[in-house]
PDB file of C-alpha atoms and ligand atoms in Angstrom:
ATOM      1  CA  UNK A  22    -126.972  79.763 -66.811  1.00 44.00           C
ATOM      2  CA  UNK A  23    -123.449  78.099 -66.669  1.00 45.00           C
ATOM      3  CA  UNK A  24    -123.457  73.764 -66.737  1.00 47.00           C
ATOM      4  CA  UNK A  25    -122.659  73.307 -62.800  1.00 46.00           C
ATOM      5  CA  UNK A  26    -119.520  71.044 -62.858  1.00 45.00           C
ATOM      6  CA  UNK A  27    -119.839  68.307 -61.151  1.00 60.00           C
ATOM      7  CA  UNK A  28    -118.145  64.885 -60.781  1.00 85.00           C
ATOM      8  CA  UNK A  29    -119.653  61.665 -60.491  1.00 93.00           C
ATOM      9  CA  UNK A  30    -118.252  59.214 -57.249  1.00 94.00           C
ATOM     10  CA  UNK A  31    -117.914  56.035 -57.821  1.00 97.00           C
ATOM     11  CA  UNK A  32    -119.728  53.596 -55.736  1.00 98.00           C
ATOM     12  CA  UNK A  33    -119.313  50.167 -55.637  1.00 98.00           C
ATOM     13  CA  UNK A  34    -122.203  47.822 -54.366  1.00 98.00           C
ATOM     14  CA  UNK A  35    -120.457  44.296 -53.005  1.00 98.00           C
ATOM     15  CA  UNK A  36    -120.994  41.738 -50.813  1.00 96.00           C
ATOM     16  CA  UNK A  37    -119.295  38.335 -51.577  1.00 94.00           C
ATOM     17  CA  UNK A  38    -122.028  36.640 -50.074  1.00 94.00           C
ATOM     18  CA  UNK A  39    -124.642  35.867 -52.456  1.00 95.00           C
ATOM     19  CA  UNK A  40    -128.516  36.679 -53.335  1.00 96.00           C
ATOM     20  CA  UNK A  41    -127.963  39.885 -50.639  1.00 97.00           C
ATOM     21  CA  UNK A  42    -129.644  42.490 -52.728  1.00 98.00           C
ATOM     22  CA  UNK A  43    -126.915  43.730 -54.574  1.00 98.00           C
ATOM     23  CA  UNK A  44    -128.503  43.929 -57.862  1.00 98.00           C
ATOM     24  CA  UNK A  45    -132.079  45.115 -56.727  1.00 98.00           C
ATOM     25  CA  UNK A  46    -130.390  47.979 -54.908  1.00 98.00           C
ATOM     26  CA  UNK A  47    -128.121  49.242 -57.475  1.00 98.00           C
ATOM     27  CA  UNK A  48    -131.367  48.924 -60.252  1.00 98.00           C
ATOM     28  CA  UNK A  49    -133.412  50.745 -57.833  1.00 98.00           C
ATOM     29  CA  UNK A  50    -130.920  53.252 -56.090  1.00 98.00           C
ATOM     30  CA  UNK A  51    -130.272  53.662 -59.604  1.00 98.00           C
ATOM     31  CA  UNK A  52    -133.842  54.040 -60.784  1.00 98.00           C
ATOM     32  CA  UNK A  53    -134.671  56.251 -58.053  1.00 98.00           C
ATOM     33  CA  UNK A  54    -131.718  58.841 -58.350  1.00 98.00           C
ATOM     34  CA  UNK A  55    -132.532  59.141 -62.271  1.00 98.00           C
ATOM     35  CA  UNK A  56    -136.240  60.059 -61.226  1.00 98.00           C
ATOM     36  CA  UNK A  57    -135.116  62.970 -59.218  1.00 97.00           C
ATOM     37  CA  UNK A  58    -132.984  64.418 -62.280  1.00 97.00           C
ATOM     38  CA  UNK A  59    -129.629  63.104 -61.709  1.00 97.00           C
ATOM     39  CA  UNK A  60    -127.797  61.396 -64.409  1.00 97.00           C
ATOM     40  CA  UNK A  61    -126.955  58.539 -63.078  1.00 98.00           C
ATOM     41  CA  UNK A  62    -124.595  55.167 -64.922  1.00 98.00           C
ATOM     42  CA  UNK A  63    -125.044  51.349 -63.915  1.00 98.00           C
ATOM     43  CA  UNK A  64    -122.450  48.992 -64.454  1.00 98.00           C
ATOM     44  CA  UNK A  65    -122.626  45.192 -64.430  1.00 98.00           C
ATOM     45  CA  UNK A  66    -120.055  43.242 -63.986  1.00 98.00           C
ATOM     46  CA  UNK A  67    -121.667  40.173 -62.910  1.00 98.00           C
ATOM     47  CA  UNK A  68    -121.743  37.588 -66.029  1.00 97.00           C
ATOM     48  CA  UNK A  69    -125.086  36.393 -64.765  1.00 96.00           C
ATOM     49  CA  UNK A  70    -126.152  40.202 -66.204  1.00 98.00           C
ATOM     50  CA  UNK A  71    -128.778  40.204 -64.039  1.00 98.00           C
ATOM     51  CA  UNK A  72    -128.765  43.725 -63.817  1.00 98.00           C
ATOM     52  CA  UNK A  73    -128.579  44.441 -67.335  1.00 98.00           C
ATOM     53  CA  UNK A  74    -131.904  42.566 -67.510  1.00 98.00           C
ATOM     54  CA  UNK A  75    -133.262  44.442 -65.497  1.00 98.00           C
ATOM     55  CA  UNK A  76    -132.768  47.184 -67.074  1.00 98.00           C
ATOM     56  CA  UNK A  77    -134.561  46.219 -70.039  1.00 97.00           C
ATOM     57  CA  UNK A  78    -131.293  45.075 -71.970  1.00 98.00           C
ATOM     58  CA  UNK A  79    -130.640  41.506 -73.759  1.00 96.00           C
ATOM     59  CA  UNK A  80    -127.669  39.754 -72.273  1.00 93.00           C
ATOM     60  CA  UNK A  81    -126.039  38.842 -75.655  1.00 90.00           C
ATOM     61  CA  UNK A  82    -125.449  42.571 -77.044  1.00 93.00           C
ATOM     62  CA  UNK A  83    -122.528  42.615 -79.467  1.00 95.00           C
ATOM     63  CA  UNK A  84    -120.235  45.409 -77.081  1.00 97.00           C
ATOM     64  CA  UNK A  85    -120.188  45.076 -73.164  1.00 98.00           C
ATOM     65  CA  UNK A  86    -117.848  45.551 -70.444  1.00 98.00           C
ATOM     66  CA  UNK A  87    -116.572  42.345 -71.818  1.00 98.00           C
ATOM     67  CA  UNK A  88    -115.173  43.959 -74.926  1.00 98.00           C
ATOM     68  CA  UNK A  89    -114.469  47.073 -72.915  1.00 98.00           C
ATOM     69  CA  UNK A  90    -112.171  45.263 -70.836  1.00 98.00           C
ATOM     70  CA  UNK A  91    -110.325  43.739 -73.958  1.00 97.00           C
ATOM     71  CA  UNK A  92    -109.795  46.687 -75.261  1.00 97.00           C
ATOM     72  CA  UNK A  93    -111.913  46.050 -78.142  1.00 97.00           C
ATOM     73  CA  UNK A  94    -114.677  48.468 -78.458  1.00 97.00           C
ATOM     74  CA  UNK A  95    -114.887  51.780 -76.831  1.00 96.00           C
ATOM     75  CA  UNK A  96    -117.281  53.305 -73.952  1.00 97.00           C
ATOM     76  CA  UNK A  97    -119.731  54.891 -76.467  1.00 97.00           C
ATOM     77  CA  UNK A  98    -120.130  51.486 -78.183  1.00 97.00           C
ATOM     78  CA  UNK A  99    -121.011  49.761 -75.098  1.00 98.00           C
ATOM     79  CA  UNK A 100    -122.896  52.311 -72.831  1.00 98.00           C
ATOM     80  CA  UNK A 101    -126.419  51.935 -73.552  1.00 98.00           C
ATOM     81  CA  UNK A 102    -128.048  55.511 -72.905  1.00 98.00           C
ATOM     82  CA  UNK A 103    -130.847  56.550 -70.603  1.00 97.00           C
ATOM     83  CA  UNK A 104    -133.138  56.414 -73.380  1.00 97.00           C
ATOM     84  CA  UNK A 105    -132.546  52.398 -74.297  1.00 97.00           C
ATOM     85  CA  UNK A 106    -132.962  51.476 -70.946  1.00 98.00           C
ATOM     86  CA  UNK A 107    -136.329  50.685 -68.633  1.00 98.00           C
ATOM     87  CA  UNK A 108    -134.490  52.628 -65.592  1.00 98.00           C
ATOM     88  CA  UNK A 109    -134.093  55.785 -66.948  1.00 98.00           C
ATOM     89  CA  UNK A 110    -130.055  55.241 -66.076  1.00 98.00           C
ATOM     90  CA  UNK A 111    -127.198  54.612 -68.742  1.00 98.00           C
ATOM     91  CA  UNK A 112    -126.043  50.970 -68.678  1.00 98.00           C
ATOM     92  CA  UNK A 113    -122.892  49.358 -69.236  1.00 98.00           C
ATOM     93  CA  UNK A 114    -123.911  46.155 -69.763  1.00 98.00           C
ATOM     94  CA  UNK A 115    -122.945  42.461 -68.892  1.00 98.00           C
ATOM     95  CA  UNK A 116    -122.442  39.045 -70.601  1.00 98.00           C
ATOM     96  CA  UNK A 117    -121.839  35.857 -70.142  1.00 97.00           C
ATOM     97  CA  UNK A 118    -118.379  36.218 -71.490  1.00 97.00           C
ATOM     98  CA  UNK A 119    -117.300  38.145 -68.672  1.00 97.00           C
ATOM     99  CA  UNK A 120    -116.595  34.788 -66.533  1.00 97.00           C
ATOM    100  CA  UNK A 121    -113.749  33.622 -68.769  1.00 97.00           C
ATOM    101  CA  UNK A 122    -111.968  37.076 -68.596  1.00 97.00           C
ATOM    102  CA  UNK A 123    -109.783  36.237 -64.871  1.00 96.00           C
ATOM    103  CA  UNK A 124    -108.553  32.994 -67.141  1.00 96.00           C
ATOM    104  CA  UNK A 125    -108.372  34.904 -70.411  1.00 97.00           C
ATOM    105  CA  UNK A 126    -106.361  38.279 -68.305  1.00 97.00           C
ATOM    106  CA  UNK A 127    -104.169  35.949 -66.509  1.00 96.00           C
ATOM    107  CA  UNK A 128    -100.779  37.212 -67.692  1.00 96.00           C
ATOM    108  CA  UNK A 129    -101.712  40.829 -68.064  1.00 95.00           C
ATOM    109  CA  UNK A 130    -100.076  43.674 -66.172  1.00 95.00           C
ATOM    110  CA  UNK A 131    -102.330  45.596 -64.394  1.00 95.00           C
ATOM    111  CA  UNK A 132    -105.301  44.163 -65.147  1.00 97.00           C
ATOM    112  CA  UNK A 133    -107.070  45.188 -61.812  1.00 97.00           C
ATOM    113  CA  UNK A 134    -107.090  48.843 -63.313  1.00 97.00           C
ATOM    114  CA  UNK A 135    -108.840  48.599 -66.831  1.00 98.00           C
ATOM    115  CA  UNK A 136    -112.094  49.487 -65.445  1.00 98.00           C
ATOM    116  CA  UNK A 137    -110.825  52.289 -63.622  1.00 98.00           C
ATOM    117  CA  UNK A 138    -109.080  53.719 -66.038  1.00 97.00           C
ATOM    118  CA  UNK A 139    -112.574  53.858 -68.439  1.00 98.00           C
ATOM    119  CA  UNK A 140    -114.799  54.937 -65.712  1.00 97.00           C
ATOM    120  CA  UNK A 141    -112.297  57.702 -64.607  1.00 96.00           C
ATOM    121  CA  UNK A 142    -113.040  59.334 -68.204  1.00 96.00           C
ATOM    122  CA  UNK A 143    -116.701  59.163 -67.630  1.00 96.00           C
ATOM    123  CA  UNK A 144    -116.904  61.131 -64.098  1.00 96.00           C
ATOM    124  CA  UNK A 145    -117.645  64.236 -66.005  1.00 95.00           C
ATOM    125  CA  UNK A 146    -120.568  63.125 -67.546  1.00 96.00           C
ATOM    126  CA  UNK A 147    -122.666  61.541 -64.807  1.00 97.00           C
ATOM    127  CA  UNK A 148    -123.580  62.583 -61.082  1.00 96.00           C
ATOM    128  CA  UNK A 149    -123.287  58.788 -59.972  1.00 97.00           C
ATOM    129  CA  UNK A 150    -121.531  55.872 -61.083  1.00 98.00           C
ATOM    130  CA  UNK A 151    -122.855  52.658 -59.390  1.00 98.00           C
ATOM    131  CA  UNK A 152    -120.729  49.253 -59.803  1.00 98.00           C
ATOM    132  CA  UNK A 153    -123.157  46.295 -59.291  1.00 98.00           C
ATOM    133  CA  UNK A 154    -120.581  42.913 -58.627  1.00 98.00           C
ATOM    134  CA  UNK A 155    -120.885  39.720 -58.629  1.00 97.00           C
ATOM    135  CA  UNK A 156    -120.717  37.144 -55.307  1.00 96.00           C
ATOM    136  CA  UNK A 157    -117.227  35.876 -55.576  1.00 93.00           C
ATOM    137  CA  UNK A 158    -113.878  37.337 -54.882  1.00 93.00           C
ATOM    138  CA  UNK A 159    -112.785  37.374 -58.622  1.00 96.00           C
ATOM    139  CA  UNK A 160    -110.540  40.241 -61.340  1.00 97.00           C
ATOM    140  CA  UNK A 161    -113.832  41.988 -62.195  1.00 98.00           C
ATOM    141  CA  UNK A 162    -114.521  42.757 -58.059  1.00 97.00           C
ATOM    142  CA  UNK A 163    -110.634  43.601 -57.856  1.00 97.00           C
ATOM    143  CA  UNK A 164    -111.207  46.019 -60.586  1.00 98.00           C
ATOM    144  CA  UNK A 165    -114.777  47.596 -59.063  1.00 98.00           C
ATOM    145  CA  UNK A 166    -112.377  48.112 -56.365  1.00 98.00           C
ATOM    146  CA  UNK A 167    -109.933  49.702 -57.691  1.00 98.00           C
ATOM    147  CA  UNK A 168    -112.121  52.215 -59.450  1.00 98.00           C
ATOM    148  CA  UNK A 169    -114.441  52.795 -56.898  1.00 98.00           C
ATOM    149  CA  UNK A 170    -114.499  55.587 -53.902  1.00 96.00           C
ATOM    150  CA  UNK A 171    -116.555  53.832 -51.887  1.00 96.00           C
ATOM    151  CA  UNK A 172    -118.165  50.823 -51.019  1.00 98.00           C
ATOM    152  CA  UNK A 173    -122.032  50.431 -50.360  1.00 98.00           C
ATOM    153  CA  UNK A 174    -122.405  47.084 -48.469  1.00 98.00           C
ATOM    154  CA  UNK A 175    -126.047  45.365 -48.852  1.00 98.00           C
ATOM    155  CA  UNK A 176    -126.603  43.170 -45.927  1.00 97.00           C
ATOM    156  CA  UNK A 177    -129.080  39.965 -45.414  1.00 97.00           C
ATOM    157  CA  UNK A 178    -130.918  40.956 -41.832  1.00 96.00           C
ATOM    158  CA  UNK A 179    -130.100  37.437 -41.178  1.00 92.00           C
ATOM    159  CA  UNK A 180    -128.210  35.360 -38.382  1.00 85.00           C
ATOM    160  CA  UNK A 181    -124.859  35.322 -39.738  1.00 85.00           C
ATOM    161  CA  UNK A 182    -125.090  38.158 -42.160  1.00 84.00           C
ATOM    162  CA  UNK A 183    -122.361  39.995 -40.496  1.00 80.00           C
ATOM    163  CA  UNK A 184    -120.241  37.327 -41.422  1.00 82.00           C
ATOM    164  CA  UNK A 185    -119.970  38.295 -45.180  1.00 86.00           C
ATOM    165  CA  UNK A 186    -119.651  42.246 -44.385  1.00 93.00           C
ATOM    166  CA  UNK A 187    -116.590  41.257 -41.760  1.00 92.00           C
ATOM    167  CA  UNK A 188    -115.137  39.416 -45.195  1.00 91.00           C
ATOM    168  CA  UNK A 189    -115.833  42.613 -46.988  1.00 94.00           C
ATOM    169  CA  UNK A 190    -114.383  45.026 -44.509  1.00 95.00           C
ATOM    170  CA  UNK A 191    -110.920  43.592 -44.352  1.00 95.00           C
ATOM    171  CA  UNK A 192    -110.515  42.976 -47.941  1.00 95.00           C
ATOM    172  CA  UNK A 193    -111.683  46.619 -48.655  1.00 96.00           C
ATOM    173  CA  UNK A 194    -109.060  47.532 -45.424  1.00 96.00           C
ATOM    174  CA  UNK A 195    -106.467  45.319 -47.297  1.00 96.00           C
ATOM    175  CA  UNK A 196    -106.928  47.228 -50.273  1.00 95.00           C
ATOM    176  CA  UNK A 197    -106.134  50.573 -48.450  1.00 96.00           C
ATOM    177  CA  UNK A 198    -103.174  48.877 -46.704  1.00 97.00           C
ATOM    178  CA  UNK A 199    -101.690  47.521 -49.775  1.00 96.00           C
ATOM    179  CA  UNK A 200    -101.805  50.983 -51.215  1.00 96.00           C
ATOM    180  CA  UNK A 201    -104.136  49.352 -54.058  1.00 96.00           C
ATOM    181  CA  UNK A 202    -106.677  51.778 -53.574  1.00 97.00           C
ATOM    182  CA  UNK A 203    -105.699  54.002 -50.061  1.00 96.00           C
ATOM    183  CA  UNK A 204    -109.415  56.178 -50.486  1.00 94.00           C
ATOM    184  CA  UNK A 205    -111.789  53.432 -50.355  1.00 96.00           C
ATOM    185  CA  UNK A 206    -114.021  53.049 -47.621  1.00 96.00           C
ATOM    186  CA  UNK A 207    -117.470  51.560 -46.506  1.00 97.00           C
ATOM    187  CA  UNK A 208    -119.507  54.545 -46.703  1.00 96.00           C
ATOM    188  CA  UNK A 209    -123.266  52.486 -46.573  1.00 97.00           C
ATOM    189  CA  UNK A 210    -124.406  49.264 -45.006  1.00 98.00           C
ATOM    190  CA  UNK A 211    -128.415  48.425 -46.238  1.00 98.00           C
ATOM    191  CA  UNK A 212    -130.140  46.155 -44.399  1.00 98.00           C
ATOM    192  CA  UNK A 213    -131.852  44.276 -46.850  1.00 98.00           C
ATOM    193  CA  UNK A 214    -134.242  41.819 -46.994  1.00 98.00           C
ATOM    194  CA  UNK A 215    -136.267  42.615 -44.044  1.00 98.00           C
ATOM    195  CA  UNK A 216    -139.178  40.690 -42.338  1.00 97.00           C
ATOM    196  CA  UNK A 217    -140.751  42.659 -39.866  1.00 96.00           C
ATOM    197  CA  UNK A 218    -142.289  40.504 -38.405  1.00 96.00           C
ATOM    198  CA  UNK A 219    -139.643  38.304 -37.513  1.00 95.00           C
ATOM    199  CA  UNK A 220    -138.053  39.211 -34.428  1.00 95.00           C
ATOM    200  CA  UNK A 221    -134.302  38.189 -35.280  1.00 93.00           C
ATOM    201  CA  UNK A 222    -134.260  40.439 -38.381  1.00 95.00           C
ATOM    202  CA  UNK A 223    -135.074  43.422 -35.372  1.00 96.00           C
ATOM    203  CA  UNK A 224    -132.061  42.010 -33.588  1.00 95.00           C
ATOM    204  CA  UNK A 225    -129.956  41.686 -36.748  1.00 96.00           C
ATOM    205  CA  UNK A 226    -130.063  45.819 -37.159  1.00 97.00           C
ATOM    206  CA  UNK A 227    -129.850  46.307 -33.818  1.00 96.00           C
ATOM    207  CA  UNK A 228    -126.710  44.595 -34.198  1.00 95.00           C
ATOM    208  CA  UNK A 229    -125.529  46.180 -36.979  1.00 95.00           C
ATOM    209  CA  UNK A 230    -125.906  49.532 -35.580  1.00 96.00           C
ATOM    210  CA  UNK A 231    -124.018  48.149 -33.158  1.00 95.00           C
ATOM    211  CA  UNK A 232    -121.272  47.635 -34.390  1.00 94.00           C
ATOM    212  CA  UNK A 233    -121.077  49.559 -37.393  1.00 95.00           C
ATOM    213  CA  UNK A 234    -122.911  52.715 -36.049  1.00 96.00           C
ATOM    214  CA  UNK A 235    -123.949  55.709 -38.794  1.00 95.00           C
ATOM    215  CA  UNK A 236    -122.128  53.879 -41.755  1.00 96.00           C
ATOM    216  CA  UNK A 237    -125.490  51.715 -41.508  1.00 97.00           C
ATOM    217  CA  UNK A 238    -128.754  53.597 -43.643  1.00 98.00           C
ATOM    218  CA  UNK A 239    -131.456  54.313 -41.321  1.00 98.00           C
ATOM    219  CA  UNK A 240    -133.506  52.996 -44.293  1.00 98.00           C
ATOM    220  CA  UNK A 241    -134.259  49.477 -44.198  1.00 98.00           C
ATOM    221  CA  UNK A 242    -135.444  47.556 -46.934  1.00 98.00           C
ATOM    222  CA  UNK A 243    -138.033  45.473 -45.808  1.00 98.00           C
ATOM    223  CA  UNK A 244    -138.809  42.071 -48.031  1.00 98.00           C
ATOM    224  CA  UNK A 245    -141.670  42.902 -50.227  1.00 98.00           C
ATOM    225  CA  UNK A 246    -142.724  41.238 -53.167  1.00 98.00           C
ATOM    226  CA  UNK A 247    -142.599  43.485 -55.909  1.00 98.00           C
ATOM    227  CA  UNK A 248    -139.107  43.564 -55.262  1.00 98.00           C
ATOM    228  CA  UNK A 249    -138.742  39.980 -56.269  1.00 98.00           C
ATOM    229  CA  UNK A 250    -141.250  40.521 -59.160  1.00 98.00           C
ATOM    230  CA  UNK A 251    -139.814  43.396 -61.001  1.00 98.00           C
ATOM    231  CA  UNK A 252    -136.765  41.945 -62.390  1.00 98.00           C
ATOM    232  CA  UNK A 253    -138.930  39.528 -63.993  1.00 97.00           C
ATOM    233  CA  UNK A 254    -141.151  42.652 -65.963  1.00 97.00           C
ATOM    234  CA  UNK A 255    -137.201  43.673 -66.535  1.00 98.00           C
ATOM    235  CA  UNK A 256    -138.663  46.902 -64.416  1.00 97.00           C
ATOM    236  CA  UNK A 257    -137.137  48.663 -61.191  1.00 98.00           C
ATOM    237  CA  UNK A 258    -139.561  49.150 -58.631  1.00 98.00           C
ATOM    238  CA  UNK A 259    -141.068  52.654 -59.024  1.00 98.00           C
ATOM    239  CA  UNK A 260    -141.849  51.533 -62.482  1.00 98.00           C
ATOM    240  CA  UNK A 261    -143.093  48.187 -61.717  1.00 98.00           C
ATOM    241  CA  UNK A 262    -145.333  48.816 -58.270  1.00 98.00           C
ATOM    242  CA  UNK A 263    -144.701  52.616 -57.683  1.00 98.00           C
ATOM    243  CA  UNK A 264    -147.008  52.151 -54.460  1.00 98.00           C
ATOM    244  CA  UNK A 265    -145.451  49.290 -53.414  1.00 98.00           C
ATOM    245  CA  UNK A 266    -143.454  48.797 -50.150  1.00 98.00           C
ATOM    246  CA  UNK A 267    -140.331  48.280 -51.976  1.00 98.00           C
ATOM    247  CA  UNK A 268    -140.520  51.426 -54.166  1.00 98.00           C
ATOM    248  CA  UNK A 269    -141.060  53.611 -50.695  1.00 98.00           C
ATOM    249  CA  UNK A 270    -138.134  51.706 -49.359  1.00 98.00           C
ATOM    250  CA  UNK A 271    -135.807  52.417 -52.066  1.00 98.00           C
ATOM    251  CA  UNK A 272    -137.505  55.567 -52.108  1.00 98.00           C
ATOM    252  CA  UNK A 273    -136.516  57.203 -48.750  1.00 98.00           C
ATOM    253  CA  UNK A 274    -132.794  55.422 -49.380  1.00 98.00           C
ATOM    254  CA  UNK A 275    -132.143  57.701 -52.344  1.00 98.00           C
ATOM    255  CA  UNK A 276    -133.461  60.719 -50.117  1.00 98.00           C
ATOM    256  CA  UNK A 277    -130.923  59.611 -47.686  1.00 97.00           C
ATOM    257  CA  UNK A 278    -127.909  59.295 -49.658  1.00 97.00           C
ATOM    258  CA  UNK A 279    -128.760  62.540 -51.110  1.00 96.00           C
ATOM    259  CA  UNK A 280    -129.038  64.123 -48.120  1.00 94.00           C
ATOM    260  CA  UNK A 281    -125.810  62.096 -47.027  1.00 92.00           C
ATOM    261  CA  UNK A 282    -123.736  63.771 -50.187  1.00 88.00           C
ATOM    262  CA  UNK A 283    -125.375  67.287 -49.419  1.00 87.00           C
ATOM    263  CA  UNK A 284    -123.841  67.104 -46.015  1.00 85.00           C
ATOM    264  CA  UNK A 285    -120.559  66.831 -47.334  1.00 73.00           C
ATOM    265  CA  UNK A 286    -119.723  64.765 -44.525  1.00 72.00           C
ATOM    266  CA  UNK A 287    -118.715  61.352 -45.183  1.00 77.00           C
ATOM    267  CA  UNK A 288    -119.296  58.283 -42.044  1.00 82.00           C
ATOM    268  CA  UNK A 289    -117.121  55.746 -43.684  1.00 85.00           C
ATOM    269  CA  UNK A 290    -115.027  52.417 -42.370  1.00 87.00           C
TER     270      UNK A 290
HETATM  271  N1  ATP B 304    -136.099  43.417 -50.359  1.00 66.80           N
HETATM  272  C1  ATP B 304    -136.416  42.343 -51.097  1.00 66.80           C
HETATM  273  N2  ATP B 304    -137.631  41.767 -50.996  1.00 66.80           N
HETATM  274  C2  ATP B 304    -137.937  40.667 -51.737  1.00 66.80           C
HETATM  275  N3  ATP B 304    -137.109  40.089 -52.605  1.00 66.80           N
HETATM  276  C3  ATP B 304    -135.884  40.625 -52.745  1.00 66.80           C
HETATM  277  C4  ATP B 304    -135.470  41.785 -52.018  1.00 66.80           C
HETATM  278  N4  ATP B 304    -134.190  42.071 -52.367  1.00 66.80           N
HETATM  279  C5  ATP B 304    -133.831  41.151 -53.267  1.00 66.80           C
HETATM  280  N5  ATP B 304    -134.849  40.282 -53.496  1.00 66.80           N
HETATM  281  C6  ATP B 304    -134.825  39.097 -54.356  1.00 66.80           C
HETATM  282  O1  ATP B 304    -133.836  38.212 -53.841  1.00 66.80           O
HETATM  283  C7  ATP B 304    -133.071  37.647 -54.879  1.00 66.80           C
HETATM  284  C8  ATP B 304    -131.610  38.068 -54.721  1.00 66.80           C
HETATM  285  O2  ATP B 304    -131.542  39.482 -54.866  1.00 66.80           O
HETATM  286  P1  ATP B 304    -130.409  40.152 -55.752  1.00 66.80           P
HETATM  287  O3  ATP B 304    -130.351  39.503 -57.090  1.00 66.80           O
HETATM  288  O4  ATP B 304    -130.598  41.611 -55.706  1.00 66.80           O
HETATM  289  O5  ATP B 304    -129.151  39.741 -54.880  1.00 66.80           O
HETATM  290  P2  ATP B 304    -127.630  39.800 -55.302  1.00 66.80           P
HETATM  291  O6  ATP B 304    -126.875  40.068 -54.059  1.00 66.80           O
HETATM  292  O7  ATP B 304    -127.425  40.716 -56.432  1.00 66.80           O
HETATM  293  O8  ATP B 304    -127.408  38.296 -55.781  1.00 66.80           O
HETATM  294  P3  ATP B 304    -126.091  37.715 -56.503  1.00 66.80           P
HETATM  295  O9  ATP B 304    -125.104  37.550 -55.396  1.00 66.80           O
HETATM  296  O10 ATP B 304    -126.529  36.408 -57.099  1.00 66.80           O
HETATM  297  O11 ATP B 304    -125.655  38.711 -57.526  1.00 66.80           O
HETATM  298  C9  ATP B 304    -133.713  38.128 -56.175  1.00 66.80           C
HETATM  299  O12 ATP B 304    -134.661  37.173 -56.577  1.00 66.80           O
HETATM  300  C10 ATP B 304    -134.410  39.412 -55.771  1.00 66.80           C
HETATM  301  O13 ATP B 304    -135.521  39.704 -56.597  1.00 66.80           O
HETATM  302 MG1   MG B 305    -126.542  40.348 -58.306  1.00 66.80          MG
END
C-alpha cells in the first residue's frame, strides 16, 4: 500500500499567564496522540525545559533548539526520536541557554522566522507538531507564532482567567493584522485545572462557553493529582497513572481533537 501523504499542522500551546497547564497538556496531548499511532513532535521552547523533562530528557544536552536557532547544529542533531523519549513523541528539546537568545538575536533580521523556517521542513515527517511556550511575551513566543497554524489556549478555570486568554487573543489578532502571520487563529481553549467541586470553576466554563462558544473543548481537565506527580517520574500521564483521572481527561481531549481534524471543519478566533 502507498505511504498516505500527509502534513503535520502546527499547533502552538500559549498562554502568557503562567503555571496554566501549558506544559502538562502538550506532554500529554502529545503522549496520547503517539498512543493512537500518530507520529507526533514536541517542541520546547521554554528555557525552564520543563517539558523536555518530562519527556525523559536531561536539560543540558549538547544540541537543542538553542543551537538550532543559532544556526549551529541541524534538526537531526537536536530532535531526539520517539525511541529516546518516555512519551513515545520526538522531542526538540530545551535549555537553559534559550533565555539569553532575545539579548543574543537582538540585531538580527528576521529573527521571528528561524523556527518556522526549520519546522516548515519537518511537516512531512510528522502528523502533529505541538509548540509548548513559555509565560512571557518574548522572541521564542514571536517565533512559535510565526510558525504555527493555530493556537491551542490552556485556560486556569479561575476568576480572572479570561484575563490572560483576552491578552492572547489580540496579540494572536495583531499578528494576523500586521500580516506577520494572516492564518493563525485560536482553534482550542482547555479548561484546565478543574475543581469540581468548587462552584466558581462551574461558572468559569460556563463563562467561557460564553463567550468563546465551540472554540472551547468540551473536555475539561479536571485537577487531579497524578497530573502534578508525573512530571516528577519524568512520565506523561497514561504512563504514569493510566487509570487515573488525568489520563481519562487527556484521554477523551485527544479523541476530540481527532475527531475535530476528521471533520475538516475548523471553529477558530
Ligand atoms: N490538571 C491538573 N491537575 C493538577 N495539577 C496540574 C494540572 N495541570 C497542571 N498541573 C500542575 O500545575 C503546575 C503548572 O502546570 P504546567 O507546568 O503545565 O503549567 P505551564 O502553563 O506550562 O506553566 P509555565 O507557565 O511555568 O510554563 C505543574 O506543577 C503541573 O504539574
Ligand atoms: Mg510550561
Amino acid at each position: 500500500m502507498p505511504a498516505i501523504p500527509t502534513t503535520a499542522r502546527i499547533t502552538a500551546i500559549i498562554n502568557y499567564k503562567g503555571g496554566v497547564g501549558k506544559t502538562t497538556s502538550t506532554i500529554n496531548i502529545g503522549a496520547g496522540l503517539a498512543r493512537q499511532g500518530k507520529r507526533v513532535l514536541l517542541v520546547d521552547t521554554d528555557p525552564q525545559a520543563n517539558l523536555t523533562t518530562c519527556a525523559g530528557l536531561p536539560k543540558d544536552s549538547e544540541h537543542t533548539l538553542y543551537e538550532l536557532m543559532r544556526y549551529e547544529c541541524d534538526l537531526s542533531a537536536a530532535i531526539r526520536l520517539e525511541t529516546e523519549t518516555t512519551c513515545g513523541c520526538a522531542v526538540l528539546p530545551a535549555c537553559e541557554k534559550l533565555s539569553r537568545l532575545q539579548r543574543e538575536m537582538a540585531d538580527e533580521l528576521d529573527k521571528e522566522r528561524v523556527l518556522a523556517e526549520w519546522l516548515t521542513t519537518l511537516r512531512g515527517d510528522y502528523d502533529h507538531i505541538f509548540v509548548d511556550c513559555s509565560p512571557t511575551r518574548n522572541l521564542l513566543n514571536d517565533n512559535a507564532l510565526v510558525a504555527a497554524d493555530e493556537a491551542y489556549i490552556p485556560v486556569q478555570t479561575e476568576h480572572l482567567a479570561a484575563q490572560g486568554l483576552g491578552l492572547m487573543a489580540d496579540r494572536i489578532q495583531e499578528m494576523r493584522r500586521k500580516r506577520v502571520n494572516t492564518g493563525l487563529h485560536i482553534t482550542g481553549i482547555i479548561p484546565t485545572l478543574f475543581k469540581t467541586s468548587q462552584k466558581a470553576c462551574h461558572g468559569v466554563v460556563e463563562a467561557l462557553r460564553e463567550a468563546w462558544g465551540d472554540v472551547v473543548f468540551q473536555t475539561v481537565i479536571r485537577d487531579n493529582v497524578a497530573l502534578r506527580e508525573a512530571p516528577a517520574r519524568q512520565m506523561d500521564v497514561f504512563s504514569y497513572a493510566p487509570n487515573s483521572a488525568g489520563a481519562e481527561d487527556y484521554a477523551a481531549l485527544v479523541t476530540e481533537i481527532l475527531a475535530r481534524m476528521e471533520a475538516k471543519e475548523v471553529t477558530y478566533v
